[in-house]
Short mmCIF file of C-alpha atoms and ligand atoms in Angstrom, two decimals:
data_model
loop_
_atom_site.label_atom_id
_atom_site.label_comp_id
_atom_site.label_asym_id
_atom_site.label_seq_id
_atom_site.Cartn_x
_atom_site.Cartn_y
_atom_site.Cartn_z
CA UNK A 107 -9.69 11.23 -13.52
CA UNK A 108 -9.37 7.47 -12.65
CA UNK A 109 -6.96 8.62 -10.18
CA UNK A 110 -7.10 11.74 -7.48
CA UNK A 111 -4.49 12.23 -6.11
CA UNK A 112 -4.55 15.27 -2.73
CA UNK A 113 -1.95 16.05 -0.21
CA UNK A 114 -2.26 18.21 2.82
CA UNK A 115 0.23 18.34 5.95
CA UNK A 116 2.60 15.91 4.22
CA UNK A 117 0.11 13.11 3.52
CA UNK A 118 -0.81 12.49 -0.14
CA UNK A 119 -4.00 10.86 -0.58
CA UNK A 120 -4.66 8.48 -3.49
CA UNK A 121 -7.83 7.53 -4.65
CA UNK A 122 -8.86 5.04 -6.76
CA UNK A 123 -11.74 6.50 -9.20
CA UNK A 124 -13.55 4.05 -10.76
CA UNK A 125 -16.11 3.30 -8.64
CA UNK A 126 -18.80 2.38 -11.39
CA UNK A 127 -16.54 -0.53 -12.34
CA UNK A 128 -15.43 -1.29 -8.87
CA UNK A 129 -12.44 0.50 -8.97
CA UNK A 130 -11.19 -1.82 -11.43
CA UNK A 131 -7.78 -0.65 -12.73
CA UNK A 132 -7.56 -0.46 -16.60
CA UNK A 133 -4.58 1.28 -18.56
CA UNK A 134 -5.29 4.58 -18.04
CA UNK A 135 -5.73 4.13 -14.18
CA UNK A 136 -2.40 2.12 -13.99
CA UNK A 137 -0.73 4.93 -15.98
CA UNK A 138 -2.19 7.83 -13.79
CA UNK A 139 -0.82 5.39 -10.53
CA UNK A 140 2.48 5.12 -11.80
CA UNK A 141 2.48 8.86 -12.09
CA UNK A 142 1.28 9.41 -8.29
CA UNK A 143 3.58 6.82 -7.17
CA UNK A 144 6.16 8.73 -8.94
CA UNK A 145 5.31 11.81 -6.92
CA UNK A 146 4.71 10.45 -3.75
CA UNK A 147 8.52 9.19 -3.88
CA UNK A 148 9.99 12.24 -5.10
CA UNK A 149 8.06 15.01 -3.30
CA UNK A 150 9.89 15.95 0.14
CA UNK A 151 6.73 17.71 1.37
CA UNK A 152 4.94 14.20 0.91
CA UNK A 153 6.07 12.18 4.28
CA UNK A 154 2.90 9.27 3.60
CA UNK A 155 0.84 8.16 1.28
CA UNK A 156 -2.53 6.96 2.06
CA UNK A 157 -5.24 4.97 -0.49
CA UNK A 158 -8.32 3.91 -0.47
CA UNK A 159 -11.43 3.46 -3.33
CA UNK A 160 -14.30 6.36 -4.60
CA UNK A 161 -17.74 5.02 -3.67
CA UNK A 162 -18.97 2.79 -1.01
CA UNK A 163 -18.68 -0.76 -2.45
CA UNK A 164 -15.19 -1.37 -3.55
CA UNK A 165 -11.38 -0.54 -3.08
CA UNK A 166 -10.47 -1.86 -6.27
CA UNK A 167 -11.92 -5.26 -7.84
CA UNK A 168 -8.41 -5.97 -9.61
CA UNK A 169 -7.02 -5.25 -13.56
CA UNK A 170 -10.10 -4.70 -15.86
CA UNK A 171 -11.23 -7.95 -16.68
CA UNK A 172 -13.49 -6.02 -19.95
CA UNK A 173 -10.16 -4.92 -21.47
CA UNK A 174 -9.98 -6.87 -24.81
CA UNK A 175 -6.76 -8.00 -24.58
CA UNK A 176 -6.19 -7.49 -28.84
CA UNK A 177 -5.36 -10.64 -30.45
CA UNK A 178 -1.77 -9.33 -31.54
CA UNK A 179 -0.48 -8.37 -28.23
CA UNK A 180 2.67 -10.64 -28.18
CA UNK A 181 3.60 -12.60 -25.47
CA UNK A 182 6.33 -9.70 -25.34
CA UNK A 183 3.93 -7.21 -24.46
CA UNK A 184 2.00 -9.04 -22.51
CA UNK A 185 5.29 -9.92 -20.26
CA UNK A 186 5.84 -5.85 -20.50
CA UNK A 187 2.42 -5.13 -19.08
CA UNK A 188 2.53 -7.85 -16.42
CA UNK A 189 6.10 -6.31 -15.56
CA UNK A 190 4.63 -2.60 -15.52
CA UNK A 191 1.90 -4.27 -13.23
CA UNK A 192 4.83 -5.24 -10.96
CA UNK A 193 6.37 -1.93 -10.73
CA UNK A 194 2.85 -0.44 -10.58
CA UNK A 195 2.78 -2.87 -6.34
CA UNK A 196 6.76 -2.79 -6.46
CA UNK A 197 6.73 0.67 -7.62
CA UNK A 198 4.48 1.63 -4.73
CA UNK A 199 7.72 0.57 -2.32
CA UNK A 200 8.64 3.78 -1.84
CA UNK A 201 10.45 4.22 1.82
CA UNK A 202 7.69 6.12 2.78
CA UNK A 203 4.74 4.54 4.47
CA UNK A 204 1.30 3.84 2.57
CA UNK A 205 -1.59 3.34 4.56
CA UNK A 206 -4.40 1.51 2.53
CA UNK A 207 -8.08 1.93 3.50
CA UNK A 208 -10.10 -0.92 2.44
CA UNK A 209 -13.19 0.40 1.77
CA UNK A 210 -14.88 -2.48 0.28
CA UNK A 211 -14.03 -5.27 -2.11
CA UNK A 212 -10.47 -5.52 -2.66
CA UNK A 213 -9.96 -8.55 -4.89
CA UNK A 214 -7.01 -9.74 -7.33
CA UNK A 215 -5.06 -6.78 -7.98
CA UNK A 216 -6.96 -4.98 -5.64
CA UNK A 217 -5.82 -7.27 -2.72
CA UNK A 218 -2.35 -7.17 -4.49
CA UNK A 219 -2.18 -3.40 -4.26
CA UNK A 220 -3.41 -3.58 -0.34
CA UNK A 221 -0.24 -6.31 0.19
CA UNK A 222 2.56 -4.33 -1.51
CA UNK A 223 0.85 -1.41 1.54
CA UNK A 224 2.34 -1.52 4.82
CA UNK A 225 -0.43 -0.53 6.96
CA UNK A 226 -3.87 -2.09 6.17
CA UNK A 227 -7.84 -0.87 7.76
CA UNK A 228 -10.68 -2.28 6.12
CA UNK A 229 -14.03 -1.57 6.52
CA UNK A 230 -16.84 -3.75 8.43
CA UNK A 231 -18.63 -4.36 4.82
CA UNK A 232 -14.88 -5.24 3.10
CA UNK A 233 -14.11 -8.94 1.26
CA UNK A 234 -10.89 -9.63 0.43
CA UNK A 235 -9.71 -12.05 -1.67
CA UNK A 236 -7.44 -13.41 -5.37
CA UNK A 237 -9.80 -14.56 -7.67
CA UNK A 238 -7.28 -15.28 -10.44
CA UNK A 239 -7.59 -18.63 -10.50
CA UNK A 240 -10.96 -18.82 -11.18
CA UNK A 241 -10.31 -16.79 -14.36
CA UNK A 242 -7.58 -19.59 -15.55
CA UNK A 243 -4.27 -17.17 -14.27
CA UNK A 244 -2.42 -16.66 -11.03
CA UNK A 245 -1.53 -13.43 -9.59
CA UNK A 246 0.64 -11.24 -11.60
CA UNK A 247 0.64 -8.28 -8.91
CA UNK A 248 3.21 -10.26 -5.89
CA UNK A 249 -0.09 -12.06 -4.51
CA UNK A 250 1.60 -15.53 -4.56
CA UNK A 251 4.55 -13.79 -2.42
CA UNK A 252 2.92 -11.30 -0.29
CA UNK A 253 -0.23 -13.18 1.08
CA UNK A 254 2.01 -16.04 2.66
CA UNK A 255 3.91 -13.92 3.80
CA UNK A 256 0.84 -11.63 5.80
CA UNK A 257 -1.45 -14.93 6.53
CA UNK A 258 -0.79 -18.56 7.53
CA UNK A 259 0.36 -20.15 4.72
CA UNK A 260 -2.89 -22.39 4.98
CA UNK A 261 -5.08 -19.25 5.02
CA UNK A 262 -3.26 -18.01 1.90
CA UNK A 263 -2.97 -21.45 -0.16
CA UNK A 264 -7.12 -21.77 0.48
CA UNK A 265 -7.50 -18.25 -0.85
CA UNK A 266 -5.50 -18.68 -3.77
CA UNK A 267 -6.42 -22.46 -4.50
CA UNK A 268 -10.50 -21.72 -4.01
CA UNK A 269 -10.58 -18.03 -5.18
CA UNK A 270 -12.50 -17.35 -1.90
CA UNK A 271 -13.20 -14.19 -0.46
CA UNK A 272 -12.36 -13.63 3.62
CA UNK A 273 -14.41 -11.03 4.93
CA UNK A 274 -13.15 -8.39 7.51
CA UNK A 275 -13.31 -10.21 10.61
CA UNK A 276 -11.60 -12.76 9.02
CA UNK A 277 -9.07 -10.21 7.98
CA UNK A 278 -8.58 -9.15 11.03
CA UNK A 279 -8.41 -12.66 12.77
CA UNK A 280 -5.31 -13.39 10.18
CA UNK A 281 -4.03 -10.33 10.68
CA UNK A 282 -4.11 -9.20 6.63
CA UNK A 283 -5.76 -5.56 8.25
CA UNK A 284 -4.90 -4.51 11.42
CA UNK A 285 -8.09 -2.60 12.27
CA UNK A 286 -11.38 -2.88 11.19
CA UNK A 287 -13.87 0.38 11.28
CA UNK A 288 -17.37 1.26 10.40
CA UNK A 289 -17.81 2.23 6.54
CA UNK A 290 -17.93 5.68 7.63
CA UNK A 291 -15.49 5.91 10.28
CA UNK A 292 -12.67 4.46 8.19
CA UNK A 293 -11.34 7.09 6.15
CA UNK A 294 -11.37 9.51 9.31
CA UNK A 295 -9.44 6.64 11.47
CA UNK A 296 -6.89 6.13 8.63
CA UNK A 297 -6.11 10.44 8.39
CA UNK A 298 -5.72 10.44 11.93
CA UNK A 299 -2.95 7.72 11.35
CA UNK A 300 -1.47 9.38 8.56
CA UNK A 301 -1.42 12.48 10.04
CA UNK A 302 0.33 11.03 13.40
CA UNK A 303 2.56 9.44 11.92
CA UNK A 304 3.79 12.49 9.20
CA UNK A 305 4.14 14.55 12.30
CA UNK A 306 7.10 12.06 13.78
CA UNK A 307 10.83 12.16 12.41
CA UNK A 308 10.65 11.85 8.84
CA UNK A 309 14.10 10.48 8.78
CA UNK A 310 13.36 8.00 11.50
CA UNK A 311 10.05 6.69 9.72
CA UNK A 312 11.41 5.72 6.46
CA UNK A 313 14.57 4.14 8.28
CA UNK A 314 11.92 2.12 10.04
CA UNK A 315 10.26 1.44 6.74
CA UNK A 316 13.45 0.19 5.11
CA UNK A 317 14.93 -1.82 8.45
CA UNK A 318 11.90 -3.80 8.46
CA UNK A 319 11.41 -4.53 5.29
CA UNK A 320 15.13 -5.57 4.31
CA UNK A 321 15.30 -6.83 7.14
CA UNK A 322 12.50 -9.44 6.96
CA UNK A 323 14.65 -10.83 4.11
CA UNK A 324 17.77 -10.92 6.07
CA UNK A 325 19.06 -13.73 8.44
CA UNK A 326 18.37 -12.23 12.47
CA UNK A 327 22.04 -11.81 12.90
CA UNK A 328 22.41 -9.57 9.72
CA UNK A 329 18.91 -8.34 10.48
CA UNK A 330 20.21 -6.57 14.02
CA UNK A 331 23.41 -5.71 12.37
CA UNK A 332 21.49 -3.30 9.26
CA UNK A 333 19.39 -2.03 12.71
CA UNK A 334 22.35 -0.94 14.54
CA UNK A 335 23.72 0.42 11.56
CA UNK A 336 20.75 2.67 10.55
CA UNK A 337 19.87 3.23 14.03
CA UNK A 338 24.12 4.93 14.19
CA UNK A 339 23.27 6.82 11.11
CA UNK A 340 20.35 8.30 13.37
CA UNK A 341 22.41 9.20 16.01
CA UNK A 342 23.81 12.85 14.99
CA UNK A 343 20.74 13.99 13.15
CA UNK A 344 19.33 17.36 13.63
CA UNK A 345 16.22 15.52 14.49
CA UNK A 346 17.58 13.57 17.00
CA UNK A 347 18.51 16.13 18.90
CA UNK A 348 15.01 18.14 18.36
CA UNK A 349 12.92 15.33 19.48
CA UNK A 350 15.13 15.10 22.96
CA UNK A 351 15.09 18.83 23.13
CA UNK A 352 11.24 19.22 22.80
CA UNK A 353 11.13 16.19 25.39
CA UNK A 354 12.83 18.14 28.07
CA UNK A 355 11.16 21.74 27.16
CA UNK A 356 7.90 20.01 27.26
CA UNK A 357 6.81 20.98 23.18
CA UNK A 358 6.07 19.27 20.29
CA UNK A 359 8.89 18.35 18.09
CA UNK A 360 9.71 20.72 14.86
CA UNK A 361 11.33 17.77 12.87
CA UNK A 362 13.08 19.02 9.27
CA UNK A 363 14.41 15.82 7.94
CA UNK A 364 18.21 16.48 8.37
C1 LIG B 655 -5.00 -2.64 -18.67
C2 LIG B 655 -5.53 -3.70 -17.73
C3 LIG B 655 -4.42 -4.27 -16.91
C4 LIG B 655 -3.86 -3.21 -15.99
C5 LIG B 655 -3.23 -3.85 -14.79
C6 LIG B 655 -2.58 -2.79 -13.92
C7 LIG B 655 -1.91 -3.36 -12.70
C8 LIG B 655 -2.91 -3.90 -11.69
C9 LIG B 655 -2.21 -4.33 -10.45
C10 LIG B 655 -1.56 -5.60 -10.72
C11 LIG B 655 -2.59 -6.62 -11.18
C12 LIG B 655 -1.92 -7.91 -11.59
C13 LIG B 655 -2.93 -8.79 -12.22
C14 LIG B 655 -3.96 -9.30 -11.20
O1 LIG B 655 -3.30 -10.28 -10.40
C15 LIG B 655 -5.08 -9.93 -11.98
C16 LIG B 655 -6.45 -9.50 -11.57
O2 LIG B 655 -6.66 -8.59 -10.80
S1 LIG B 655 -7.71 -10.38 -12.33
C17 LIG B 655 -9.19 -9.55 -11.73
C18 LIG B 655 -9.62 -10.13 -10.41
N1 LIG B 655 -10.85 -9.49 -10.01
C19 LIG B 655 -12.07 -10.12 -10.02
O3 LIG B 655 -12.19 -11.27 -10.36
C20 LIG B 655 -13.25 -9.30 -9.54
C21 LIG B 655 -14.39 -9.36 -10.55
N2 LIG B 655 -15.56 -8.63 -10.05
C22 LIG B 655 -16.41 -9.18 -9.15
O4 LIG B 655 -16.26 -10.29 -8.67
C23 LIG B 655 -17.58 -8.33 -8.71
O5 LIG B 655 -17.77 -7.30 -9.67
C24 LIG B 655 -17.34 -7.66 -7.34
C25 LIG B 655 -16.02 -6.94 -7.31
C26 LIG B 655 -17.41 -8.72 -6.25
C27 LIG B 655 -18.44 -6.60 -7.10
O6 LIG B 655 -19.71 -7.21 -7.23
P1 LIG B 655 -21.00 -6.27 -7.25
O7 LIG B 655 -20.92 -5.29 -6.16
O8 LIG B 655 -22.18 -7.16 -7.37
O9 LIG B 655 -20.87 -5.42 -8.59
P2 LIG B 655 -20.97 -5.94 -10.10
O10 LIG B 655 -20.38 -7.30 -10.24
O11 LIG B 655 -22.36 -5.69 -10.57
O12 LIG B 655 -19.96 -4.93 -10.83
C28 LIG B 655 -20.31 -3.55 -10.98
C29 LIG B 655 -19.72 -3.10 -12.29
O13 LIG B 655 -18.26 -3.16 -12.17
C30 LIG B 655 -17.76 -4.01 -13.18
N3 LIG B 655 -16.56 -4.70 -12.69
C31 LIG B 655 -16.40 -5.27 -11.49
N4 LIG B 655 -15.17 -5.83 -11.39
C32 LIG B 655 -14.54 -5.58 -12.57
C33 LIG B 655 -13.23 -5.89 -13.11
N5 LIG B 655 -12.30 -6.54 -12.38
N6 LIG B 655 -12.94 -5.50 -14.37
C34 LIG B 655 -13.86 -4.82 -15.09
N7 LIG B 655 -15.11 -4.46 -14.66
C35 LIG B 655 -15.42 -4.87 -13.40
C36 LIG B 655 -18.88 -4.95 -13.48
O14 LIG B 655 -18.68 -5.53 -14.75
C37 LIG B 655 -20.08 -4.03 -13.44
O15 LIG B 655 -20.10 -3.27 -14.63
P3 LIG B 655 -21.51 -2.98 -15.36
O16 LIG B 655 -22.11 -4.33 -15.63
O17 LIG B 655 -22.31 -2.18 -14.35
O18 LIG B 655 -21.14 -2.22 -16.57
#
Protein backbone atom coordinates (compact mmCIF):
# COMPACT_ATOMS: atom_id res chain seq x y z
CA UNK A 1 0.00 0.00 0.00
CA UNK A 2 1.34 3.54 -0.85
CA UNK A 3 0.01 4.43 2.43
CA UNK A 4 0.28 2.52 6.08
CA UNK A 5 -1.47 3.74 8.17
CA UNK A 6 -0.94 2.15 12.40
CA UNK A 7 -2.28 3.43 15.60
CA UNK A 8 -1.41 2.35 19.06
CA UNK A 9 -2.19 4.32 22.46
CA UNK A 10 -4.13 6.96 20.54
CA UNK A 11 -1.44 7.93 18.03
CA UNK A 12 -2.05 6.96 14.38
CA UNK A 13 0.97 6.69 12.42
CA UNK A 14 1.03 7.54 8.69
CA UNK A 15 3.50 6.50 6.42
CA UNK A 16 4.26 7.49 3.24
CA UNK A 17 5.14 4.21 1.03
CA UNK A 18 6.78 4.96 -1.88
CA UNK A 19 10.10 4.98 -1.09
CA UNK A 20 11.46 3.70 -4.58
CA UNK A 21 10.10 6.92 -6.08
CA UNK A 22 10.92 9.07 -3.15
CA UNK A 23 7.79 8.96 -1.63
CA UNK A 24 6.42 10.77 -4.43
CA UNK A 25 2.61 11.04 -4.10
CA UNK A 26 0.68 9.88 -7.26
CA UNK A 27 -3.24 9.27 -7.36
CA UNK A 28 -3.49 6.34 -5.63
CA UNK A 29 -1.30 7.61 -2.66
CA UNK A 30 -3.36 10.91 -2.50
CA UNK A 31 -6.54 8.78 -2.49
CA UNK A 32 -5.31 6.30 0.28
CA UNK A 33 -4.25 9.92 2.34
CA UNK A 34 -7.48 11.34 2.03
CA UNK A 35 -8.82 8.13 3.44
CA UNK A 36 -6.35 8.19 6.61
CA UNK A 37 -6.94 11.75 7.04
CA UNK A 38 -10.50 10.88 7.07
CA UNK A 39 -9.91 8.48 9.93
CA UNK A 40 -7.59 10.23 11.88
CA UNK A 41 -10.44 13.05 12.23
CA UNK A 42 -13.19 10.85 12.94
CA UNK A 43 -11.69 8.14 15.19
CA UNK A 44 -12.04 9.21 19.04
CA UNK A 45 -9.42 6.60 20.02
CA UNK A 46 -6.98 8.55 17.58
CA UNK A 47 -5.80 11.72 19.87
CA UNK A 48 -2.49 12.46 17.15
CA UNK A 49 -1.40 11.76 14.11
CA UNK A 50 2.16 11.39 13.33
CA UNK A 51 3.96 11.04 9.54
CA UNK A 52 6.91 10.48 8.26
CA UNK A 53 8.42 8.57 4.77
CA UNK A 54 9.34 4.44 4.21
CA UNK A 55 13.06 4.20 3.48
CA UNK A 56 15.98 6.24 4.43
CA UNK A 57 16.26 8.92 1.69
CA UNK A 58 13.05 10.77 1.43
CA UNK A 59 9.79 12.00 3.22
CA UNK A 60 8.07 12.63 0.16
CA UNK A 61 9.71 14.33 -3.09
CA UNK A 62 6.23 16.07 -3.97
CA UNK A 63 3.11 15.00 -6.65
CA UNK A 64 4.52 12.43 -9.20
CA UNK A 65 6.17 14.37 -11.65
CA UNK A 66 6.02 10.76 -14.20
CA UNK A 67 2.20 10.98 -14.10
CA UNK A 68 1.24 11.75 -17.77
CA UNK A 69 -1.00 14.27 -17.21
CA UNK A 70 -3.50 12.89 -20.47
CA UNK A 71 -3.86 15.46 -23.02
CA UNK A 72 -7.78 15.75 -22.41
CA UNK A 73 -7.74 16.50 -18.81
CA UNK A 74 -9.62 19.89 -18.93
CA UNK A 75 -8.58 22.74 -17.23
CA UNK A 76 -11.77 21.65 -15.09
CA UNK A 77 -10.18 18.69 -13.88
CA UNK A 78 -7.12 19.86 -13.55
CA UNK A 79 -8.61 22.79 -11.13
CA UNK A 80 -10.50 19.58 -9.37
CA UNK A 81 -7.25 17.77 -8.77
CA UNK A 82 -5.30 20.86 -7.68
CA UNK A 83 -8.42 21.50 -5.29
CA UNK A 84 -8.38 17.73 -4.00
CA UNK A 85 -4.55 18.49 -3.53
CA UNK A 86 -5.71 21.32 -1.23
CA UNK A 87 -7.98 19.36 0.86
CA UNK A 88 -5.45 16.49 0.70
CA UNK A 89 -2.75 19.69 3.22
CA UNK A 90 -6.17 21.47 4.22
CA UNK A 91 -7.78 18.24 4.77
CA UNK A 92 -4.94 17.21 7.05
CA UNK A 93 -6.27 20.31 9.51
CA UNK A 94 -7.88 18.20 11.60
CA UNK A 95 -7.96 19.74 15.41
CA UNK A 96 -5.84 17.12 16.33
CA UNK A 97 -2.12 17.53 16.28
CA UNK A 98 0.17 15.95 13.42
CA UNK A 99 3.63 15.57 14.11
CA UNK A 100 5.71 15.19 10.80
CA UNK A 101 9.08 13.38 10.83
CA UNK A 102 11.24 14.50 8.11
CA UNK A 103 13.11 11.75 7.29
CA UNK A 104 14.83 12.93 4.28
CA UNK A 105 13.98 14.98 1.23
CA UNK A 106 10.84 16.71 1.61
CA UNK A 107 10.42 18.84 -1.50
CA UNK A 108 7.28 20.53 -3.32
CA UNK A 109 4.39 18.79 -2.04
CA UNK A 110 6.42 17.06 0.25
CA UNK A 111 7.48 20.35 2.03
CA UNK A 112 3.76 21.39 1.50
CA UNK A 113 2.49 18.40 3.42
CA UNK A 114 5.29 19.08 6.36
CA UNK A 115 3.75 23.01 6.45
CA UNK A 116 0.01 22.19 6.64
CA UNK A 117 1.82 19.82 10.08
CA UNK A 118 2.03 21.54 13.23
CA UNK A 119 4.96 20.03 14.76
CA UNK A 120 8.01 19.48 12.45
CA UNK A 121 11.65 17.05 13.29
CA UNK A 122 13.77 16.41 10.50
CA UNK A 123 16.52 14.35 10.25
CA UNK A 124 20.42 15.39 10.16
CA UNK A 125 20.56 14.03 6.31
CA UNK A 126 16.95 16.04 5.46
CA UNK A 127 16.71 18.96 2.45
CA UNK A 128 13.87 20.82 2.31
CA UNK A 129 12.76 22.79 -0.24
CA UNK A 130 9.68 23.94 -3.39
CA UNK A 131 11.05 23.14 -6.51
CA UNK A 132 7.96 24.14 -8.52
CA UNK A 133 9.28 26.76 -10.13
CA UNK A 134 11.88 25.14 -11.72
CA UNK A 135 9.28 22.84 -13.35
CA UNK A 136 7.39 26.12 -14.88
CA UNK A 137 4.39 26.04 -11.82
CA UNK A 138 4.07 27.41 -8.32
CA UNK A 139 2.89 25.55 -5.42
CA UNK A 140 -0.51 24.17 -5.57
CA UNK A 141 -0.31 22.46 -1.96
CA UNK A 142 -0.51 26.19 0.43
CA UNK A 143 3.45 26.53 -0.08
CA UNK A 144 3.14 30.21 -1.21
CA UNK A 145 1.02 30.76 2.18
CA UNK A 146 2.51 28.52 4.68
CA UNK A 147 6.36 29.00 4.16
CA UNK A 148 6.10 32.89 4.84
CA UNK A 149 4.31 32.34 7.27
CA UNK A 150 7.01 29.56 9.16
CA UNK A 151 10.32 31.44 7.70
CA UNK A 152 11.39 35.07 7.12
CA UNK A 153 9.72 36.13 4.32
CA UNK A 154 13.29 36.54 2.67
CA UNK A 155 14.13 32.90 3.51
CA UNK A 156 10.84 31.83 1.90
CA UNK A 157 10.82 34.25 -1.32
CA UNK A 158 14.68 32.74 -2.03
CA UNK A 159 13.28 29.24 -1.71
CA UNK A 160 10.47 29.71 -3.85
CA UNK A 161 12.16 32.23 -6.40
CA UNK A 162 15.56 29.82 -6.76
CA UNK A 163 13.91 26.36 -6.14
CA UNK A 164 16.73 25.84 -3.55
CA UNK A 165 16.91 23.28 -1.11
CA UNK A 166 17.79 24.37 2.86
CA UNK A 167 19.24 21.61 4.58
CA UNK A 168 18.44 20.75 8.30
CA UNK A 169 20.51 23.07 10.09
CA UNK A 170 19.22 25.55 8.06
CA UNK A 171 15.82 24.32 8.99
CA UNK A 172 16.38 24.54 12.19
CA UNK A 173 18.14 28.04 12.17
CA UNK A 174 14.65 29.37 10.47
CA UNK A 175 12.80 27.57 12.60
CA UNK A 176 10.73 25.43 9.63
CA UNK A 177 11.64 22.08 12.18
CA UNK A 178 11.94 22.51 15.59
CA UNK A 179 14.37 19.66 16.30
CA UNK A 180 16.76 18.02 14.37
CA UNK A 181 17.82 14.16 15.23
CA UNK A 182 20.09 11.53 13.92
CA UNK A 183 18.47 9.41 10.94
CA UNK A 184 17.92 6.78 13.36
CA UNK A 185 16.94 8.50 16.39
CA UNK A 186 14.15 10.44 14.72
CA UNK A 187 11.29 8.29 14.51
CA UNK A 188 11.89 7.16 18.28
CA UNK A 189 12.15 11.09 19.36
CA UNK A 190 8.94 11.91 17.40
CA UNK A 191 6.78 8.61 19.32
CA UNK A 192 7.98 9.80 22.45
CA UNK A 193 6.30 13.21 21.49
CA UNK A 194 3.30 11.73 20.24
CA UNK A 195 2.89 9.59 22.91
CA UNK A 196 3.35 12.58 25.61
CA UNK A 197 1.35 14.54 24.23
CA UNK A 198 -1.86 11.80 23.60
CA UNK A 199 -1.48 11.13 27.25
CA UNK A 200 -2.50 15.03 28.21
CA UNK A 201 -6.26 16.31 28.09
CA UNK A 202 -7.56 15.46 24.86
CA UNK A 203 -10.04 18.22 25.12
CA UNK A 204 -7.43 20.72 26.14
CA UNK A 205 -4.99 19.74 23.15
CA UNK A 206 -7.24 20.26 20.29
CA UNK A 207 -8.58 23.59 22.00
CA UNK A 208 -4.93 24.53 21.89
CA UNK A 209 -4.75 23.37 18.32
CA UNK A 210 -7.73 25.45 17.24
CA UNK A 211 -6.87 28.77 19.59
CA UNK A 212 -3.67 29.01 17.91
CA UNK A 213 -4.40 28.48 14.74
CA UNK A 214 -7.60 30.82 14.44
CA UNK A 215 -6.11 32.75 16.35
CA UNK A 216 -2.99 33.56 14.28
CA UNK A 217 -5.58 34.93 11.80
CA UNK A 218 -7.32 37.02 14.27
CA UNK A 219 -6.46 40.66 15.40
CA UNK A 220 -4.61 40.23 19.32
CA UNK A 221 -7.64 41.74 20.86
CA UNK A 222 -10.07 39.14 19.24
CA UNK A 223 -7.20 36.67 19.49
CA UNK A 224 -7.33 36.82 23.66
CA UNK A 225 -11.00 37.15 23.50
CA UNK A 226 -11.54 33.34 21.39
CA UNK A 227 -8.69 32.28 24.34
CA UNK A 228 -10.74 33.28 27.19
CA UNK A 229 -13.62 31.95 25.61
CA UNK A 230 -12.31 28.38 24.95
CA UNK A 231 -10.23 28.49 27.93
CA UNK A 232 -14.28 29.12 29.97
CA UNK A 233 -15.53 26.26 27.96
CA UNK A 234 -12.57 24.30 29.76
CA UNK A 235 -13.45 25.27 32.97
CA UNK A 236 -16.26 22.59 34.10
CA UNK A 237 -14.85 19.67 32.20
CA UNK A 238 -14.56 16.33 33.74
CA UNK A 239 -10.98 16.65 32.81
CA UNK A 240 -10.39 19.63 34.45
CA UNK A 241 -11.18 18.48 37.47
CA UNK A 242 -9.13 15.00 36.96
CA UNK A 243 -5.97 16.67 36.10
CA UNK A 244 -6.25 18.90 39.56
CA UNK A 245 -7.35 15.82 41.36
CA UNK A 246 -4.39 13.58 40.21
CA UNK A 247 -2.19 16.79 41.05
CA UNK A 248 -3.08 16.74 44.66
CA UNK A 249 -3.24 12.68 45.04
CA UNK A 250 0.10 12.62 43.48
CA UNK A 251 -1.08 10.14 40.13
CA UNK A 252 -1.16 10.39 36.70
CA UNK A 253 -4.18 11.85 35.17
CA UNK A 254 -7.04 9.34 33.68
CA UNK A 255 -8.31 12.00 31.11
CA UNK A 256 -11.75 10.76 29.06
CA UNK A 257 -12.40 13.67 26.86
CA UNK A 258 -15.62 15.04 28.55
C1 LIG B 1 -1.65 12.31 -9.31
C2 LIG B 1 -0.46 13.22 -9.11
C3 LIG B 1 -0.85 14.45 -8.38
C4 LIG B 1 -1.26 14.09 -6.96
C5 LIG B 1 -1.06 15.27 -6.06
C6 LIG B 1 -1.57 14.94 -4.67
C7 LIG B 1 -1.42 16.08 -3.69
C8 LIG B 1 0.03 16.35 -3.34
C9 LIG B 1 0.13 17.38 -2.29
C10 LIG B 1 -0.12 18.67 -2.91
C11 LIG B 1 0.87 18.91 -4.03
C12 LIG B 1 0.55 20.19 -4.77
C13 LIG B 1 1.42 20.26 -5.97
C14 LIG B 1 2.88 20.49 -5.61
O1 LIG B 1 3.00 21.85 -5.18
C15 LIG B 1 3.70 20.27 -6.86
C16 LIG B 1 4.88 19.38 -6.69
O2 LIG B 1 5.10 18.74 -5.68
S1 LIG B 1 5.90 19.30 -8.07
C17 LIG B 1 7.13 18.08 -7.58
C18 LIG B 1 8.26 18.74 -6.83
N1 LIG B 1 9.26 17.74 -6.53
C19 LIG B 1 10.48 17.69 -7.15
O3 LIG B 1 10.81 18.50 -7.98
C20 LIG B 1 11.41 16.59 -6.70
C21 LIG B 1 11.95 15.81 -7.90
N2 LIG B 1 12.91 14.79 -7.45
C22 LIG B 1 14.20 15.11 -7.16
O4 LIG B 1 14.63 16.24 -7.20
C23 LIG B 1 15.09 13.97 -6.73
O5 LIG B 1 14.49 12.75 -7.14
C24 LIG B 1 15.27 13.91 -5.19
C25 LIG B 1 13.93 13.94 -4.49
C26 LIG B 1 16.14 15.08 -4.75
C27 LIG B 1 15.95 12.57 -4.81
O6 LIG B 1 17.16 12.46 -5.54
P1 LIG B 1 17.92 11.05 -5.48
O7 LIG B 1 18.01 10.58 -4.09
O8 LIG B 1 19.16 11.21 -6.30
O9 LIG B 1 16.96 10.02 -6.21
P2 LIG B 1 16.55 9.98 -7.76
O10 LIG B 1 16.44 11.36 -8.33
O11 LIG B 1 17.44 8.98 -8.42
O12 LIG B 1 15.06 9.40 -7.67
C28 LIG B 1 14.84 8.04 -7.27
C29 LIG B 1 13.62 7.58 -8.03
O13 LIG B 1 12.47 8.35 -7.56
C30 LIG B 1 11.89 9.01 -8.66
N3 LIG B 1 11.32 10.28 -8.23
C31 LIG B 1 11.90 11.18 -7.42
N4 LIG B 1 11.08 12.26 -7.25
C32 LIG B 1 9.96 12.01 -7.98
C33 LIG B 1 8.73 12.73 -8.22
N5 LIG B 1 8.47 13.92 -7.64
N6 LIG B 1 7.81 12.18 -9.05
C34 LIG B 1 8.05 10.98 -9.61
N7 LIG B 1 9.17 10.21 -9.42
C35 LIG B 1 10.12 10.76 -8.61
C36 LIG B 1 13.01 9.18 -9.64
O14 LIG B 1 12.47 9.39 -10.94
C37 LIG B 1 13.73 7.86 -9.53
O15 LIG B 1 12.98 6.87 -10.20
P3 LIG B 1 13.75 5.75 -11.08
O16 LIG B 1 14.58 6.52 -12.07
O17 LIG B 1 14.61 5.00 -10.08
O18 LIG B 1 12.67 4.95 -11.68
Amino acid sequence: MPVDVSVTDGVAEITLNRPEARNAIDAEMRERLHEAWRRVGSDPEIRVALVTGAGTKAFCAGADLKRTMPPQESFAQLTFNSTRSQHLLTGMNTDKPIICAINGYAIGGGLEMALACDIRLASTNAELGLAEVRHGTIPGGGGTQHLPRAVPQSLAMQMLLTGDRINAAKALESGLVSEVETPEGLLPRAREMANRIARNGPLAVRAIKRVVREGMAMPLASALQFEQFVWGNLRDTEDRVEGRRAFAEGRVPQFKGR
